[in-house]
Short mmCIF file of C-alpha atoms and ligand atoms in Angstrom, two decimals:
data_model
loop_
_atom_site.label_atom_id
_atom_site.label_comp_id
_atom_site.label_asym_id
_atom_site.label_seq_id
_atom_site.Cartn_x
_atom_site.Cartn_y
_atom_site.Cartn_z
CA UNK L 1 119.81 130.31 101.70
CA UNK L 2 118.08 129.33 98.66
CA UNK L 3 118.83 127.03 96.04
CA UNK L 4 119.68 129.91 93.66
CA UNK L 5 122.25 131.37 96.17
CA UNK L 6 123.67 127.99 96.82
CA UNK L 7 124.29 127.44 93.02
CA UNK L 8 125.46 130.86 92.53
CA UNK L 9 128.37 130.03 95.48
CA UNK L 10 129.10 126.76 94.68
CA UNK L 11 128.42 125.52 91.06
CA UNK L 12 131.75 127.04 88.85
CA UNK L 13 129.14 126.89 85.10
CA UNK L 14 125.89 128.73 84.81
CA UNK L 15 124.66 126.40 82.11
CA UNK L 16 124.88 124.07 84.86
CA UNK L 17 122.63 126.08 87.94
CA UNK L 18 120.30 127.17 85.03
CA UNK L 19 119.26 123.39 84.29
CA UNK L 20 119.53 122.57 88.12
CA UNK L 21 117.16 125.64 88.07
CA UNK L 22 114.73 124.46 85.34
CA UNK L 23 114.66 120.31 87.24
CA UNK L 24 113.49 122.41 90.79
CA UNK L 25 110.63 124.55 88.85
CA UNK L 26 109.56 121.04 86.94
CA UNK L 27 109.54 119.04 90.61
CA UNK L 28 107.45 121.96 92.09
CA UNK L 29 105.21 121.25 89.26
CA UNK L 30 105.58 117.37 89.24
CA UNK L 31 104.83 117.55 93.37
CA UNK L 32 101.97 120.00 93.32
CA UNK L 33 100.94 117.29 90.49
CA UNK L 34 101.03 114.17 92.98
CA UNK L 35 99.22 116.32 95.89
CA UNK L 36 97.12 117.50 94.07
CA UNK L 37 95.69 114.02 92.89
CA UNK L 38 92.35 113.68 94.73
CA UNK L 39 91.69 110.24 96.05
CA UNK L 40 89.24 109.01 94.28
CA UNK L 41 91.44 110.11 90.68
CA UNK L 42 94.09 107.57 91.24
CA UNK L 43 96.00 107.67 88.08
CA UNK L 44 99.27 105.25 89.08
CA UNK L 45 100.88 102.77 86.52
CA UNK L 46 98.53 100.84 86.40
CA UNK L 47 95.47 102.40 86.38
CA UNK L 48 95.29 104.09 82.88
CA UNK L 49 91.08 105.97 83.60
CA UNK L 50 89.00 108.12 81.00
CA UNK L 51 88.92 111.77 82.58
CA UNK L 52 86.14 113.96 82.77
CA UNK L 53 86.83 115.37 78.94
CA UNK L 54 87.08 111.71 77.90
CA UNK L 55 90.76 111.93 77.81
CA UNK L 56 92.99 109.08 78.52
CA UNK L 57 95.03 109.68 81.83
CA UNK L 58 98.39 109.35 81.13
CA UNK L 59 100.63 107.14 83.93
CA UNK L 60 102.80 110.11 86.75
CA UNK L 61 105.16 108.56 85.14
CA UNK L 62 104.95 109.78 81.93
CA UNK L 63 103.32 113.15 83.30
CA UNK L 64 106.67 113.40 84.96
CA UNK L 65 108.73 112.69 81.67
CA UNK L 66 106.40 115.46 79.83
CA UNK L 67 107.31 118.18 82.25
CA UNK L 68 111.16 117.63 82.52
CA UNK L 69 111.31 117.71 78.52
CA UNK L 70 109.16 121.28 78.48
CA UNK L 71 111.27 122.39 81.23
CA UNK L 72 114.89 121.62 80.05
CA UNK L 73 114.50 122.02 76.46
CA UNK L 74 113.64 125.62 77.28
CA UNK L 75 117.12 125.49 79.30
CA UNK L 76 120.77 125.17 78.04
CA UNK L 77 120.48 121.04 78.14
CA UNK L 78 121.81 119.38 74.76
CA UNK L 79 119.99 116.50 74.96
CA UNK L 80 117.48 114.72 77.41
CA UNK L 81 117.36 110.43 78.13
CA UNK L 82 115.14 108.52 80.39
CA UNK L 83 113.41 105.71 81.60
CA UNK L 84 110.41 106.56 79.99
CA UNK L 85 112.21 107.81 76.33
CA UNK L 86 114.04 104.45 73.98
CA UNK L 87 116.65 106.87 72.91
CA UNK L 88 117.86 109.95 73.96
CA UNK L 89 116.10 112.91 73.10
CA UNK L 90 118.31 115.92 70.75
CA UNK L 91 116.86 119.33 71.94
CA UNK L 92 118.90 120.25 68.69
CA UNK L 93 121.50 123.44 69.88
CA UNK L 94 125.43 123.55 70.31
CA UNK L 95 125.29 123.53 74.06
CA UNK L 96 127.52 121.62 76.37
CA UNK L 97 125.45 119.62 79.23
CA UNK L 98 122.86 116.73 79.19
CA UNK L 99 120.34 115.42 81.31
CA UNK L 100 119.67 111.86 82.69
CA UNK L 101 116.42 111.45 84.42
CA UNK L 102 114.37 109.33 86.09
CA UNK L 103 111.30 111.07 85.99
CA UNK L 104 109.51 109.16 88.79
CA UNK L 105 111.64 106.81 90.89
CA UNK L 106 109.65 104.24 92.95
CA UNK L 107 106.23 105.15 91.40
CA UNK L 108 104.42 101.30 91.96
CA UNK L 109 104.57 103.08 95.08
CA UNK L 110 101.70 105.56 94.06
CA UNK L 111 98.64 104.23 95.33
CA UNK L 112 100.48 103.76 98.92
CA UNK L 113 101.06 106.66 100.21
CA UNK L 114 104.91 105.87 99.93
CA UNK L 115 107.61 108.45 99.15
CA UNK L 116 108.56 108.89 95.32
CA UNK L 117 111.04 111.29 93.77
CA UNK L 118 112.28 112.55 90.28
CA UNK L 119 116.61 111.36 89.66
CA UNK L 120 118.41 113.12 87.43
CA UNK L 121 122.17 113.41 86.47
CA UNK L 122 123.64 116.08 84.44
CA UNK L 123 127.04 115.46 82.24
CA UNK L 124 129.07 117.76 79.66
CA UNK L 125 129.00 116.67 76.43
CA UNK L 126 132.68 117.18 75.99
CA UNK L 127 132.66 117.26 72.43
CA UNK L 128 130.95 114.19 71.45
CA UNK L 129 128.35 113.34 69.40
CA UNK L 130 125.05 113.00 71.01
CA UNK L 131 124.54 109.54 70.67
CA UNK L 132 128.59 108.85 72.74
CA UNK L 133 127.90 111.64 74.94
CA UNK L 134 124.65 109.58 76.64
CA UNK L 135 127.00 106.45 76.89
CA UNK L 136 130.16 108.17 78.89
CA UNK L 137 130.76 106.84 82.38
CA UNK L 138 129.88 108.56 85.52
CA UNK L 139 132.73 110.23 86.28
CA UNK L 140 132.19 112.58 83.88
CA UNK L 141 129.02 113.44 85.66
CA UNK L 142 129.11 117.66 86.94
CA UNK L 143 126.26 117.47 88.58
CA UNK L 144 123.35 115.27 90.10
CA UNK L 145 120.72 114.85 92.71
CA UNK L 146 117.14 113.79 93.46
CA UNK L 147 113.71 115.56 94.38
CA UNK L 148 111.48 113.68 97.51
CA UNK L 149 107.60 114.08 97.10
CA UNK L 150 106.64 112.81 100.08
CA UNK L 151 105.76 114.09 103.91
CA UNK L 152 108.05 117.16 102.44
CA UNK L 153 109.54 117.89 99.11
CA UNK L 154 113.13 117.57 99.46
CA UNK L 155 115.75 117.73 97.22
CA UNK L 156 119.51 116.10 97.57
CA UNK L 157 121.90 117.85 95.34
CA UNK L 158 126.13 117.75 94.38
CA UNK L 159 127.45 120.12 92.31
CA UNK L 160 131.04 118.88 92.81
CA UNK L 161 131.53 120.53 96.27
CA UNK L 162 129.43 118.13 98.63
CA UNK L 163 126.15 117.03 98.96
CA UNK L 164 123.56 119.33 100.37
CA UNK L 165 119.76 118.92 101.04
CA UNK L 166 116.98 121.40 100.77
CA UNK L 167 114.06 121.05 101.76
CA UNK L 168 110.74 122.70 99.33
CA UNK L 169 108.97 126.18 100.89
CA UNK L 170 105.73 125.62 99.88
CA UNK L 171 104.76 129.01 100.55
CA UNK L 172 107.28 130.38 98.93
CA UNK L 173 107.60 127.77 95.82
CA UNK L 174 111.60 128.03 96.42
CA UNK L 175 113.88 125.22 97.49
CA UNK L 176 115.90 125.92 101.21
CA UNK L 177 118.34 124.82 102.57
CA UNK L 178 118.39 122.57 105.52
CA UNK L 179 122.16 121.19 105.88
CA UNK L 180 125.15 121.47 103.91
CA UNK L 181 128.39 119.22 102.90
CA UNK L 182 126.46 116.08 104.27
CA UNK L 183 128.12 113.69 105.77
CA UNK L 184 127.46 109.63 105.63
CA UNK L 185 128.29 108.07 108.39
CA UNK L 186 130.86 105.79 107.92
CA UNK L 187 129.79 103.25 110.91
CA UNK L 188 126.46 101.75 110.55
CA UNK L 189 123.59 99.79 111.91
CA UNK L 190 121.06 99.44 109.55
CA UNK L 191 120.59 97.41 106.44
CA UNK L 192 118.65 97.82 103.53
CA UNK L 193 117.45 94.99 100.32
CA UNK L 194 114.56 93.09 99.40
CA UNK L 195 115.58 90.13 101.54
CA UNK L 196 112.66 88.01 99.88
CA UNK L 197 114.95 87.30 96.61
CA UNK L 198 117.01 85.58 99.14
CA UNK L 199 116.96 82.80 97.18
CA UNK L 200 118.13 84.12 94.04
CA UNK L 201 121.55 85.66 95.86
CA UNK L 202 124.94 85.22 95.05
CA UNK L 203 127.15 83.71 97.79
CA UNK L 204 128.76 87.17 98.56
CA UNK L 205 125.28 88.94 99.26
CA UNK L 206 124.52 85.57 101.03
CA UNK L 207 127.47 85.64 103.62
CA UNK L 208 126.90 89.09 104.04
CA UNK L 209 123.50 89.50 105.07
CA UNK L 210 123.52 86.53 106.75
CA UNK L 211 126.80 88.37 109.30
CA UNK L 212 124.57 90.85 109.91
CA UNK L 213 121.49 89.12 110.59
CA UNK L 214 123.78 86.98 113.20
CA UNK L 215 124.01 89.78 115.23
CA UNK L 216 126.32 89.93 118.08
CA UNK L 217 126.70 86.09 118.25
CA UNK L 218 127.77 86.51 114.38
CA UNK L 219 131.52 87.24 113.17
CA UNK L 220 130.23 90.84 112.78
CA UNK L 221 129.80 91.27 116.73
CA UNK L 222 127.01 93.63 116.05
CA UNK L 223 123.22 94.02 115.79
CA UNK L 224 121.64 95.02 112.82
CA UNK L 225 118.18 96.42 111.84
CA UNK L 226 116.63 95.99 108.98
CA UNK L 227 114.90 99.48 106.63
CA UNK L 228 113.95 98.61 102.71
CA UNK L 229 110.95 101.51 102.09
CA UNK L 230 110.79 100.40 98.28
CA UNK L 231 111.54 103.42 96.88
CA UNK L 232 115.06 103.81 95.93
CA UNK L 233 114.79 108.18 96.56
CA UNK L 234 113.49 107.48 100.34
CA UNK L 235 115.56 104.46 101.71
CA UNK L 236 118.70 107.04 100.25
CA UNK L 237 117.43 109.94 101.72
CA UNK L 238 117.61 107.78 105.12
CA UNK L 239 120.69 106.47 104.36
CA UNK L 240 122.41 110.35 103.76
CA UNK L 241 120.51 111.30 106.86
CA UNK L 242 121.40 109.12 109.67
CA UNK L 243 123.87 106.16 107.66
CA UNK L 244 123.34 102.89 106.55
CA UNK L 245 123.93 100.26 103.24
CA UNK L 246 121.18 99.53 100.81
CA UNK L 247 121.88 96.80 98.40
CA UNK L 248 120.26 95.79 95.59
CA UNK L 249 122.88 93.27 93.97
CA UNK L 250 122.69 91.07 90.79
CA UNK L 251 120.22 88.10 91.19
CA UNK L 252 119.86 84.89 89.98
CA UNK L 253 116.62 86.24 87.84
CA UNK L 254 116.68 86.44 83.92
CA UNK L 255 115.57 90.26 83.82
CA UNK L 256 117.78 91.08 86.62
CA UNK L 257 121.30 89.12 86.14
CA UNK L 258 122.96 92.64 86.17
CA UNK L 259 121.47 93.94 89.00
CA UNK L 260 117.52 95.85 88.63
CA UNK L 261 118.27 99.48 88.76
CA UNK L 262 119.40 101.30 85.41
CA UNK L 263 123.28 102.91 85.75
CA UNK L 264 122.51 106.15 83.82
CA UNK L 265 120.25 107.43 85.68
CA UNK L 266 119.43 105.65 89.28
CA UNK L 267 123.11 104.28 90.31
CA UNK L 268 125.37 106.76 88.64
CA UNK L 269 123.64 110.06 90.68
CA UNK L 270 123.36 108.04 93.95
CA UNK L 271 126.71 107.26 93.37
CA UNK L 272 128.25 110.70 92.56
CA UNK L 273 125.94 112.37 95.64
CA UNK L 274 127.59 109.25 97.96
CA UNK L 275 131.11 110.08 97.43
CA UNK L 276 130.23 113.40 97.68
CA UNK L 277 129.16 112.89 101.27
CA UNK L 278 131.82 110.28 102.31
CA UNK L 279 130.14 107.13 101.54
CA UNK L 280 130.88 104.49 98.08
CA UNK L 281 129.02 103.06 95.96
CA UNK L 282 129.95 99.54 94.10
CA UNK L 283 128.91 97.32 92.19
CA UNK L 284 130.74 94.26 94.72
CA UNK L 285 133.94 95.27 92.60
CA UNK L 286 134.14 97.91 90.56
CA UNK L 287 133.43 101.61 91.73
CA UNK L 288 130.32 102.45 90.70
CA UNK L 289 131.24 105.58 88.66
CA UNK L 290 133.73 103.38 86.45
CA UNK L 291 131.58 101.32 85.46
CA UNK L 292 131.45 100.82 81.70
CA UNK L 293 128.47 102.18 79.72
CA UNK L 294 127.45 100.11 76.61
CA UNK L 295 124.21 101.19 76.72
CA UNK L 296 121.40 103.33 78.23
CA UNK L 297 119.27 101.55 79.30
CA UNK L 298 121.97 99.39 80.91
CA UNK L 299 121.40 97.64 84.89
CA UNK L 300 124.09 97.52 87.14
CA UNK L 301 123.83 96.17 90.70
CA UNK L 302 123.42 99.09 92.97
CA UNK L 303 125.03 98.69 96.79
CA UNK L 304 125.88 101.87 98.72
CA UNK L 305 126.13 104.05 101.96
CA UNK L 306 128.31 103.50 104.80
CA UNK L 307 131.99 103.24 104.26
CA UNK L 308 132.59 100.11 106.04
CA UNK L 309 129.76 98.32 105.34
CA UNK L 310 130.06 98.43 101.81
CA UNK L 311 133.38 97.75 102.29
CA UNK L 312 132.09 94.64 104.36
CA UNK L 313 130.23 93.84 101.35
CA UNK L 314 132.91 94.22 98.70
CA UNK L 315 135.32 91.63 101.07
CA UNK L 316 132.31 88.95 101.13
CA UNK L 317 133.81 88.71 97.09
CA UNK L 318 136.98 88.67 97.62
CA UNK L 319 136.50 86.47 100.35
CA UNK L 320 134.61 83.20 98.70
P1 LIG W 1 111.11 101.90 89.45
O1 LIG W 1 112.43 102.99 88.78
O2 LIG W 1 110.87 101.61 87.67
O3 LIG W 1 110.47 102.24 90.18
O4 LIG W 1 112.04 100.84 90.01
C1 LIG W 1 113.25 101.12 90.39
C2 LIG W 1 112.54 101.00 91.86
C3 LIG W 1 113.65 101.34 93.07
O5 LIG W 1 112.89 102.71 93.44
C4 LIG W 1 113.55 100.39 94.05
O6 LIG W 1 114.75 100.31 95.00
C5 LIG W 1 113.34 98.92 93.50
O7 LIG W 1 112.53 99.38 92.27
C6 LIG W 1 112.16 97.95 94.59
O8 LIG W 1 112.48 97.07 93.43
P2 LIG W 1 111.86 95.76 94.51
O9 LIG W 1 110.12 95.77 93.83
O10 LIG W 1 112.28 94.50 93.46
O11 LIG W 1 111.86 95.38 95.86
MG1 LIG W 2 113.53 104.15 89.26
#
């Protein structure tokens, strides 16, 4: 089954299907650009170069943002907010749905040929002004997903009827269903955290991770392995496919005292997909989807994945 047919079967609103299809077309274009970069033509974040015409080559995250805007402004989206834009863009129409995106997540991994991706969330405007619509909490999402530009170009998507995985068939230029109704296993023995920040963690994170590391002889009585790609989309893909828990908690660094990842275009879309796949997503205390949004670029701790581990992490707060 291709994405169009999946949406026809599972999405209740034609406009949402149409926006998801526009995002998929944009992602195919982004994917092609990423694959066509020649090794000698690096256009990463930190590396602005002149092309043969003397134009400044823009970093790929800006190019990805521009591509999303180009496709979305021809779709039934009313507005767009992204990591690359300070405020939201008003497409100046009376349509009902707004889009949030991280156009190129993990973009510091471009130069090392590690998977990167595009994360999106679609919400109803609920008859609010755009200004208010863009600060609604995650429960108002109608669809969310992320594309991964890796060994294959894939898409994890939900329209509120479970989470499905698609792969891009390059010859047809279409996303084809790989797996429907994904279920994240409730138990796991794999966790993902950037352990270099241990000295900044609070007591609960330290307790949880130390207990995992203590293995069979510790209180958890089982051995854990650790995986950390450093691209949220890649770490999330692994967790949807074989389980695991991802942790990017708040820590003592001033910049990350509310976590590192952004609530509206990273944590919320991932949390919606995770809940639709039988998993849990929390900031340690509350469900991610219920967190109040005060501003578009607000950060949030993000802990998600296999239910049992997310629960265990939450318990480490209550037991302190
Ligand atoms: P980005 O949106 O600027 O790429 O940053 C988000 C990325 C996530 O993909 C990843 O989980 C995290 O930052 C890694 O952070 P760190 O380098 O602190 O481990
Ligand atoms: Mg990101």
